[in-house]
GROMACS .gro file of C-alpha atoms in nm:
model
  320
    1UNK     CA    1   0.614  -0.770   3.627
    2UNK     CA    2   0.392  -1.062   3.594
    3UNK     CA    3   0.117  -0.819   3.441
    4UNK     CA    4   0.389  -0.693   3.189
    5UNK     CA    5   0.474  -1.064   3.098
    6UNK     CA    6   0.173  -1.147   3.000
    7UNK     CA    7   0.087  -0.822   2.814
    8UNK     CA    8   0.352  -0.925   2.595
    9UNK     CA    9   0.237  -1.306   2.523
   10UNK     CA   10  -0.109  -1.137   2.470
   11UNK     CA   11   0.042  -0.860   2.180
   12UNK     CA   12   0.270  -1.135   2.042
   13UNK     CA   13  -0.091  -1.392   2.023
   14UNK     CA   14  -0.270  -1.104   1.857
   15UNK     CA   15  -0.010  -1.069   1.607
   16UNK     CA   16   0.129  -0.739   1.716
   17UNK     CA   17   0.521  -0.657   1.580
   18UNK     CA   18   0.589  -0.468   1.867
   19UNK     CA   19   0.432  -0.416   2.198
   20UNK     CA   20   0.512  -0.074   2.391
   21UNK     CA   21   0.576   0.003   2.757
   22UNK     CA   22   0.606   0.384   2.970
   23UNK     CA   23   0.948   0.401   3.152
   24UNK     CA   24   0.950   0.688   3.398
   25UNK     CA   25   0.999   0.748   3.750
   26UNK     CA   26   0.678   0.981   3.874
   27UNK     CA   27   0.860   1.259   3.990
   28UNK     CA   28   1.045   1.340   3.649
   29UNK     CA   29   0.728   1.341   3.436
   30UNK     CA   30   0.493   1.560   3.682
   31UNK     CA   31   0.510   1.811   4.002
   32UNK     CA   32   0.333   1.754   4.324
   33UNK     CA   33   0.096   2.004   4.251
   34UNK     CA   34   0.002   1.838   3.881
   35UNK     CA   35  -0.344   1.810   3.871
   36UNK     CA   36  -0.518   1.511   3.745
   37UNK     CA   37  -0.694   1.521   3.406
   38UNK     CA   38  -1.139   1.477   3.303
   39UNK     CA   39  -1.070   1.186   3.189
   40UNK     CA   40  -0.876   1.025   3.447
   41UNK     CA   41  -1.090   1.083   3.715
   42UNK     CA   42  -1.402   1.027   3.569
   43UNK     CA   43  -1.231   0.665   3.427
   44UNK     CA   44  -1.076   0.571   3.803
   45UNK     CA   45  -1.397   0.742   3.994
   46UNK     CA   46  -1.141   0.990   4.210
   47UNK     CA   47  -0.959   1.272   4.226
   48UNK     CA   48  -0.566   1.275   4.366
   49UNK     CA   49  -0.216   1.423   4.217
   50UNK     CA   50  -0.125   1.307   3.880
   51UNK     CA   51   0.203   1.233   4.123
   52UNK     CA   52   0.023   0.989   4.328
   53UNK     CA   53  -0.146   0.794   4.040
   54UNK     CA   54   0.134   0.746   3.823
   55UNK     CA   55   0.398   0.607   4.120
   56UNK     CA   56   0.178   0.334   4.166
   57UNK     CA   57   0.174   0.206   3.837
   58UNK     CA   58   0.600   0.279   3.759
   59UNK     CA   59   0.823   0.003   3.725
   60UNK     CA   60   1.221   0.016   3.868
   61UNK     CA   61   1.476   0.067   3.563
   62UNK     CA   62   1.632  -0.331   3.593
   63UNK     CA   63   1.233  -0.450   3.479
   64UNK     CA   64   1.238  -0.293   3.183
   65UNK     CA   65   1.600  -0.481   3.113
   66UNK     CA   66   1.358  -0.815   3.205
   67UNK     CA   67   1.094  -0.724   2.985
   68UNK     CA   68   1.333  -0.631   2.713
   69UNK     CA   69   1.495  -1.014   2.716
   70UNK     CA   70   1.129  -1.165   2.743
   71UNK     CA   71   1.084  -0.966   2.394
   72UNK     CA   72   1.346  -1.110   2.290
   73UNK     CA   73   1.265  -1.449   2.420
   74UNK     CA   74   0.919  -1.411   2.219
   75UNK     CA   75   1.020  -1.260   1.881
   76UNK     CA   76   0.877  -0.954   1.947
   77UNK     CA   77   1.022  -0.600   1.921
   78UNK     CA   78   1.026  -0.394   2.301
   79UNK     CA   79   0.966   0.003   2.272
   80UNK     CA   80   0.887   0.194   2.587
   81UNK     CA   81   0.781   0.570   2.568
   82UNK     CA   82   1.073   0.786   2.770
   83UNK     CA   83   0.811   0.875   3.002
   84UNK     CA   84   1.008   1.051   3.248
   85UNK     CA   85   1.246   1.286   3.048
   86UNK     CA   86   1.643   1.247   2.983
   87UNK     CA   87   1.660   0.998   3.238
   88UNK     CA   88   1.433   0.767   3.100
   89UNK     CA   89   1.623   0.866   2.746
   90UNK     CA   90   1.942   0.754   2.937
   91UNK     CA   91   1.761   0.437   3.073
   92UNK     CA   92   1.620   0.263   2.765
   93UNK     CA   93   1.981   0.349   2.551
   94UNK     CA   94   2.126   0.113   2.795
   95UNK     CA   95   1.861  -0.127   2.653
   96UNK     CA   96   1.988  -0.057   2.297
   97UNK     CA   97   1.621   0.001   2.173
   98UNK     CA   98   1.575   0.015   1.824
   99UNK     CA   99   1.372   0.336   1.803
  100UNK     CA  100   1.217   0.612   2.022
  101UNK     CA  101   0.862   0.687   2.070
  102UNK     CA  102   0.765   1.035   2.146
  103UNK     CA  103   0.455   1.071   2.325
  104UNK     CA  104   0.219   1.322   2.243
  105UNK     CA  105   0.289   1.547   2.621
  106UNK     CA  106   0.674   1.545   2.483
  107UNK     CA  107   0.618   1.687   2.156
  108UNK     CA  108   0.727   2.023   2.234
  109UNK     CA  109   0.993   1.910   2.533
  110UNK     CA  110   1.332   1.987   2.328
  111UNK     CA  111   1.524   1.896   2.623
  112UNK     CA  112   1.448   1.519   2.581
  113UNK     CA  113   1.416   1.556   2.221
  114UNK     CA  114   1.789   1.647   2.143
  115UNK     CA  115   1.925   1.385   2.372
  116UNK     CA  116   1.682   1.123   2.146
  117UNK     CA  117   1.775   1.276   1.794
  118UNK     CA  118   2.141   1.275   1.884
  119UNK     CA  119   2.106   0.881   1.971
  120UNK     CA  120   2.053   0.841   1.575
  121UNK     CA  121   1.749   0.586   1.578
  122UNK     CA  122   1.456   0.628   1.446
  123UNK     CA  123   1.162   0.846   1.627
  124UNK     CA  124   0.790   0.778   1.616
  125UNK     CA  125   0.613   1.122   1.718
  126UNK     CA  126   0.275   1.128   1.831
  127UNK     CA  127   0.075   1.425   1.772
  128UNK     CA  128  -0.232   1.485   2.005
  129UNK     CA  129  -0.297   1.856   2.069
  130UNK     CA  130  -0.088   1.970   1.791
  131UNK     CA  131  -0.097   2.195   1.560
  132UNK     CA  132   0.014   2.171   1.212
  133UNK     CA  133   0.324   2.449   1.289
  134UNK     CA  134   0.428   2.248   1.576
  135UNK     CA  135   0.444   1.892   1.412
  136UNK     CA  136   0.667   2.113   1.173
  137UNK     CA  137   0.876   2.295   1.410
  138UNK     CA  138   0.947   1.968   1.571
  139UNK     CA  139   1.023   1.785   1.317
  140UNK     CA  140   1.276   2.101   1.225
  141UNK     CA  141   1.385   2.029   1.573
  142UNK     CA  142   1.511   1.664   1.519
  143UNK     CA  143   1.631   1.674   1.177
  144UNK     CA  144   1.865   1.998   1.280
  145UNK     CA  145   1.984   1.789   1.531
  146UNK     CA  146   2.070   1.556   1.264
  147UNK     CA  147   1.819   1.259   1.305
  148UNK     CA  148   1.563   1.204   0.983
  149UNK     CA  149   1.438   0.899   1.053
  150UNK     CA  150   1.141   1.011   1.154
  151UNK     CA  151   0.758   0.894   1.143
  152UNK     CA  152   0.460   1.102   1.265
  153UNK     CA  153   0.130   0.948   1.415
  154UNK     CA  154  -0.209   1.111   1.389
  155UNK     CA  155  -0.358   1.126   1.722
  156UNK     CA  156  -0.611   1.245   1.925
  157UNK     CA  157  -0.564   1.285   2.317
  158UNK     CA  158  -0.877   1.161   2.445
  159UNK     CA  159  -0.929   0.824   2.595
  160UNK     CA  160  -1.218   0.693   2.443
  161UNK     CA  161  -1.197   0.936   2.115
  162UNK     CA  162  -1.522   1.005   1.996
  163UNK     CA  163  -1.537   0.912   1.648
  164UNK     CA  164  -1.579   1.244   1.503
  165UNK     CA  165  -1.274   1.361   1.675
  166UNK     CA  166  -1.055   1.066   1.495
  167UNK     CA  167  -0.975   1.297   1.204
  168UNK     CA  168  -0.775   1.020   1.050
  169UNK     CA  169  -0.753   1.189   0.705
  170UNK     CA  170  -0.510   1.466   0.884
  171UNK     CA  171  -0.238   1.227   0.813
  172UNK     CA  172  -0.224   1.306   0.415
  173UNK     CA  173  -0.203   1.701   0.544
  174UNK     CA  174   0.055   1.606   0.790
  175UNK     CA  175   0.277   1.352   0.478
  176UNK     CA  176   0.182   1.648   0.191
  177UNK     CA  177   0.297   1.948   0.439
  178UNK     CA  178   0.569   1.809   0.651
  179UNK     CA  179   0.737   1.547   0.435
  180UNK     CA  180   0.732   1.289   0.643
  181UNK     CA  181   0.637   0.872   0.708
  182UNK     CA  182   0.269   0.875   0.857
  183UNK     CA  183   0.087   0.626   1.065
  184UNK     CA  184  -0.178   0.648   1.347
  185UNK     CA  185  -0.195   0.626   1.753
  186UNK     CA  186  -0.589   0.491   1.776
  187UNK     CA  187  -0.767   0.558   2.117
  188UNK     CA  188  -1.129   0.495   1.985
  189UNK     CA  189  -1.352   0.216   2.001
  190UNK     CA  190  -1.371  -0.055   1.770
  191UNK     CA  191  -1.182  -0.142   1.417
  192UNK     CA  192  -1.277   0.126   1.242
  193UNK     CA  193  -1.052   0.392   1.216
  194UNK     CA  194  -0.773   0.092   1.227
  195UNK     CA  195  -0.928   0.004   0.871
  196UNK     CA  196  -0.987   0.409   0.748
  197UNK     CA  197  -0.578   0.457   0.888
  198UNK     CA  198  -0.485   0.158   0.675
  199UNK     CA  199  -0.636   0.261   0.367
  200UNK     CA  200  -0.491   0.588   0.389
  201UNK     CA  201  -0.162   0.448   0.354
  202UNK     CA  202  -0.035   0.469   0.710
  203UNK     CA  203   0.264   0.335   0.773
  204UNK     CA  204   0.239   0.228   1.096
  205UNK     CA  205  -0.040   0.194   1.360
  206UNK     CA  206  -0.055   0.166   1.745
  207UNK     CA  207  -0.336   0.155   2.025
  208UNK     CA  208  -0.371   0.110   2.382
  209UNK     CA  209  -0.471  -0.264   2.495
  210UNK     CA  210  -0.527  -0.424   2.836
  211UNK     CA  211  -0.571  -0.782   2.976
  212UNK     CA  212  -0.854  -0.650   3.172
  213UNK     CA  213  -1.072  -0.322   3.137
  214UNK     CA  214  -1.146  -0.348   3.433
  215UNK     CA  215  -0.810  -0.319   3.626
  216UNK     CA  216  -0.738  -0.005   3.814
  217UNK     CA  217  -0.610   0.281   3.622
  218UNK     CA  218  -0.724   0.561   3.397
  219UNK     CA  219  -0.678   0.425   3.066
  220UNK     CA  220  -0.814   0.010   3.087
  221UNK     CA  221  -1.130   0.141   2.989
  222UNK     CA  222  -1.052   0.314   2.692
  223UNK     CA  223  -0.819   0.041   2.607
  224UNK     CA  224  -0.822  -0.329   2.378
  225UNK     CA  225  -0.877  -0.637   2.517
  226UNK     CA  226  -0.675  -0.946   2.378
  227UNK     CA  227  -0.946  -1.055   2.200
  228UNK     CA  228  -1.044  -0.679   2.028
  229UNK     CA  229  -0.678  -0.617   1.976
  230UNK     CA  230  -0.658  -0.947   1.789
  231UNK     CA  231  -0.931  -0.820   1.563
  232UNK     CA  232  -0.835  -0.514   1.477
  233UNK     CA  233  -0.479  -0.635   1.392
  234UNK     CA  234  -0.670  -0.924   1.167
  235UNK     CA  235  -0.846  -0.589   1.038
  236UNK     CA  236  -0.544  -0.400   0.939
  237UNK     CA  237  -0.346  -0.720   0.778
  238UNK     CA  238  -0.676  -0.816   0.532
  239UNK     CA  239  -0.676  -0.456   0.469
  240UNK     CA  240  -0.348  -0.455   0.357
  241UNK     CA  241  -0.435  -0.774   0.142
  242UNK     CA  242  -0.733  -0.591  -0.001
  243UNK     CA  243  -0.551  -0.334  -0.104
  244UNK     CA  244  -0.324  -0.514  -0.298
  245UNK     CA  245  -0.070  -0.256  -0.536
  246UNK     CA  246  -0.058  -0.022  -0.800
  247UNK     CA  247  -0.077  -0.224  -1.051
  248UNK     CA  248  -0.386  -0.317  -1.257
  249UNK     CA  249  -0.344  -0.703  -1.460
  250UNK     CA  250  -0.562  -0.997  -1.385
  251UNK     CA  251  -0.441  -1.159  -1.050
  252UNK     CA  252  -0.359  -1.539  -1.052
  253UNK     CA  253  -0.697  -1.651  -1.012
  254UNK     CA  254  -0.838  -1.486  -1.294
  255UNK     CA  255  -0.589  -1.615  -1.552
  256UNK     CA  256  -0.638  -1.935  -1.740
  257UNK     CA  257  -0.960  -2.132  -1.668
  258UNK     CA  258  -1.103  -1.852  -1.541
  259UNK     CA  259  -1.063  -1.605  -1.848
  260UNK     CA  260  -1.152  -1.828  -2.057
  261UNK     CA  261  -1.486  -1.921  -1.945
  262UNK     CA  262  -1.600  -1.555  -1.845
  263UNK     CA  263  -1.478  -1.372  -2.151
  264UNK     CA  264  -1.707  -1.443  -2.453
  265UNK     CA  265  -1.610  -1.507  -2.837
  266UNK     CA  266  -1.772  -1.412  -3.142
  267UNK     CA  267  -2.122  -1.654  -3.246
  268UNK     CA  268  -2.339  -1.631  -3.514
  269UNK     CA  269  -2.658  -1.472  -3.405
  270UNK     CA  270  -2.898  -1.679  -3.645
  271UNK     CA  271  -2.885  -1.970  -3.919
  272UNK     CA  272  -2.679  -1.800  -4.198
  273UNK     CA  273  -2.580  -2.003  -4.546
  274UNK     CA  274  -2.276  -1.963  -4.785
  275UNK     CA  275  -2.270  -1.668  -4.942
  276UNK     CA  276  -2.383  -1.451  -4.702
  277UNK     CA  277  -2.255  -1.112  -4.638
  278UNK     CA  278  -2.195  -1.017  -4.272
  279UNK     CA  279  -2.362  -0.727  -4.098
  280UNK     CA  280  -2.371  -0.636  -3.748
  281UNK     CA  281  -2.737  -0.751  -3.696
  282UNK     CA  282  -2.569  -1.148  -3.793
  283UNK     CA  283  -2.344  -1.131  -3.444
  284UNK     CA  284  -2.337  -1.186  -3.096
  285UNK     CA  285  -2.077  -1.227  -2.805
  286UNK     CA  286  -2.140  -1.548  -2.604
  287UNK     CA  287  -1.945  -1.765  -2.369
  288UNK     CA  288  -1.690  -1.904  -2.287
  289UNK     CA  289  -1.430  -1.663  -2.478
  290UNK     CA  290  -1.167  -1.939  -2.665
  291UNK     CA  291  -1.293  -1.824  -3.013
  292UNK     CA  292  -1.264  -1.471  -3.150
  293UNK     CA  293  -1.266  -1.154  -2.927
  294UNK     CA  294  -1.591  -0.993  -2.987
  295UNK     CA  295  -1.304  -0.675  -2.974
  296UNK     CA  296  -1.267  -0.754  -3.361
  297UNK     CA  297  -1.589  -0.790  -3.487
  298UNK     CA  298  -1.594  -0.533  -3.679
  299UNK     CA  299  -1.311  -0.657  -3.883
  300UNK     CA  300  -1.587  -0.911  -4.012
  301UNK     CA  301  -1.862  -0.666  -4.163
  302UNK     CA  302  -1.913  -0.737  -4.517
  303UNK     CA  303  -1.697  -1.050  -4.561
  304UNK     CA  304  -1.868  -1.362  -4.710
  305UNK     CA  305  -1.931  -1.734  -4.561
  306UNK     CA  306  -1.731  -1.991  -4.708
  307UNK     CA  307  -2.002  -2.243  -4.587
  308UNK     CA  308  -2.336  -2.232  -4.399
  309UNK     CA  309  -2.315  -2.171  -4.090
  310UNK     CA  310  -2.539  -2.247  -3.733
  311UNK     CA  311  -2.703  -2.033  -3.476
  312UNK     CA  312  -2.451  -2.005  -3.201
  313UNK     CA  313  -2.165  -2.146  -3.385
  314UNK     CA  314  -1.854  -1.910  -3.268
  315UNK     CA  315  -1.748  -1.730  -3.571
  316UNK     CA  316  -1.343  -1.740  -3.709
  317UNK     CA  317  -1.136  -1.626  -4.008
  318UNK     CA  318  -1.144  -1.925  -4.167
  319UNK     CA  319  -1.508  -1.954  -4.219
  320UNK     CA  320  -1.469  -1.638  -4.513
   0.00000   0.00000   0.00000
């Protein structure tokens, strides 16, 4: 409990609007003959039962009621995954979470997935090992069931993923061919596919983060530190910036003073008396640009000078 405590000061310090926990008790997510993954025992250096690694790291149902208030205490929003199946469903509605996260191992599991759509809040859907006709048929799945509130996550399941197996732009197939809110679950390296999600348009993003790579467990070393996950949320919030909108006018900082002095204004291009007729060969566009736009300049070919006139003297109606 003093772990998750501080996991949440460290998400709130990085600037994180949620931070997200696993409820489950080990014997309703696996079997006792559930084999541990590559991954995890190349990551914790041993082999055991998925059932004996995960009960050492599961927390008893009144904790997550703690960690919820802490949230609360901290102005950040608590999610937990439902881990462990309808009970864990059961569990966190107690809680009166404001949305469901669907991990990617529960994408096909309709018997959790009804009880979740049924509660009427809104379900973030991970999508590692999926196919395009299963993010489908499960979103089918929850909106039959009455719940559209629904926003899918790109995701790989592989902890580091390589950066060729990111396939971040399979969000805009997932929006264009589902209909649905996008965003991204990152488990690579670094703040690049953070950025690449971001200027995609994703709607939301998540990632694993730990106080210490180092502690024991499968996924620390795959995961953020404080300090990286700090980063990467700076990353995604100048992104954002840098984006900016749809529209194209000049910004605040380019109005006024600006404009003025980097647009350019009609000037005579040589020493030209009264009388003269004006050709294209007598003008030039020089700075700063609070005479007349060099945009009309051919409105002055073939007028006449009123009065003589000097190199680099800016040109205006009233001289003809």
């Amino acid at each position: 409990m003093d772990l998750a405590f501080k996991l949440v000061d460290a998400a709130k310090e990085a600037g994180a609007d949620a931070v997200k926990f696993q409820t489950f008790k080990a014997e309703n997510v696996v079997i006792p003959r559930g084999k541990m993954v590559g991954y995890q025992i190349k990551n914790i250096g041993q082999e055991k039962s998925q059932l004996e690694m995960i009960r050492k790291i599961e927390l008893k149902d009144k904790d997550f009621g703690k960690i919820n208030e802490y949230c609360k205490k901290k102005e950040i929003i608590f999610l937990s995954t439902p881990h462990g199946g309808k009970q864990s469903v059961d569990m966190l509605a107690s809680l009166r979470m404001p949305a469901y996260k669907i991990a990617s191992g529960d994408l096909t599991n309709y018997i959790m997935l009804e009880k979740i759509a049924k509660l009427g809040k809104p379900v973030i859907l991970s999508t590692g090992m999926a196919t395009l006709k299963e993010i489908r048929n499960t979103v089918a799945y929850l909106q039959s069931k009455g719940n559209d509130q629904i926003i899918v996550l790109q995701c790989t399941t592989s902890y580091p993923c390589p950066a060729d197996e990111a396939n971040v732009r399979s969000m805009l197939t997932i929006a264009q061919k589902v209909n649905v809110l996008v965003g991204y679950s990152d488990h690579t390296l670094g703040n690049e596919a953070a950025i690449a999600a971001t200027t995609l348009g994703a709607m939301m993003y998540e990632c694993h983060f730990t106080l210490d790579k180092k502690l024991p467990g499968p996924d620390h070393i795959a995961s953020a530190s404080p300090q990286e996950l700090k980063s990467r949320i700076k990353a995604i919030r100048i992104t954002e910036k840098i984006l900016g909108n749809w529209q194209k006018e000049p910004t605040k900082s380019e109005t006024g003073e600006m404009l003025e002095t980097m647009r350019k204004s009609v000037v005579a291009a040589h020493r030209m008396k009264k009388g003269h007729i004006i050709s294209t060969n007598d003008l030039e566009a020089k700075r700063p640009g609070d005479g007349l736009s060099p945009v009309y300049f051919e409105k002055l070919i073939g007028l006449v000078l009123k009065r003589n006139i000097k190199k680099n003297e800016q040109l205006l109606i009233s001289h003809f």
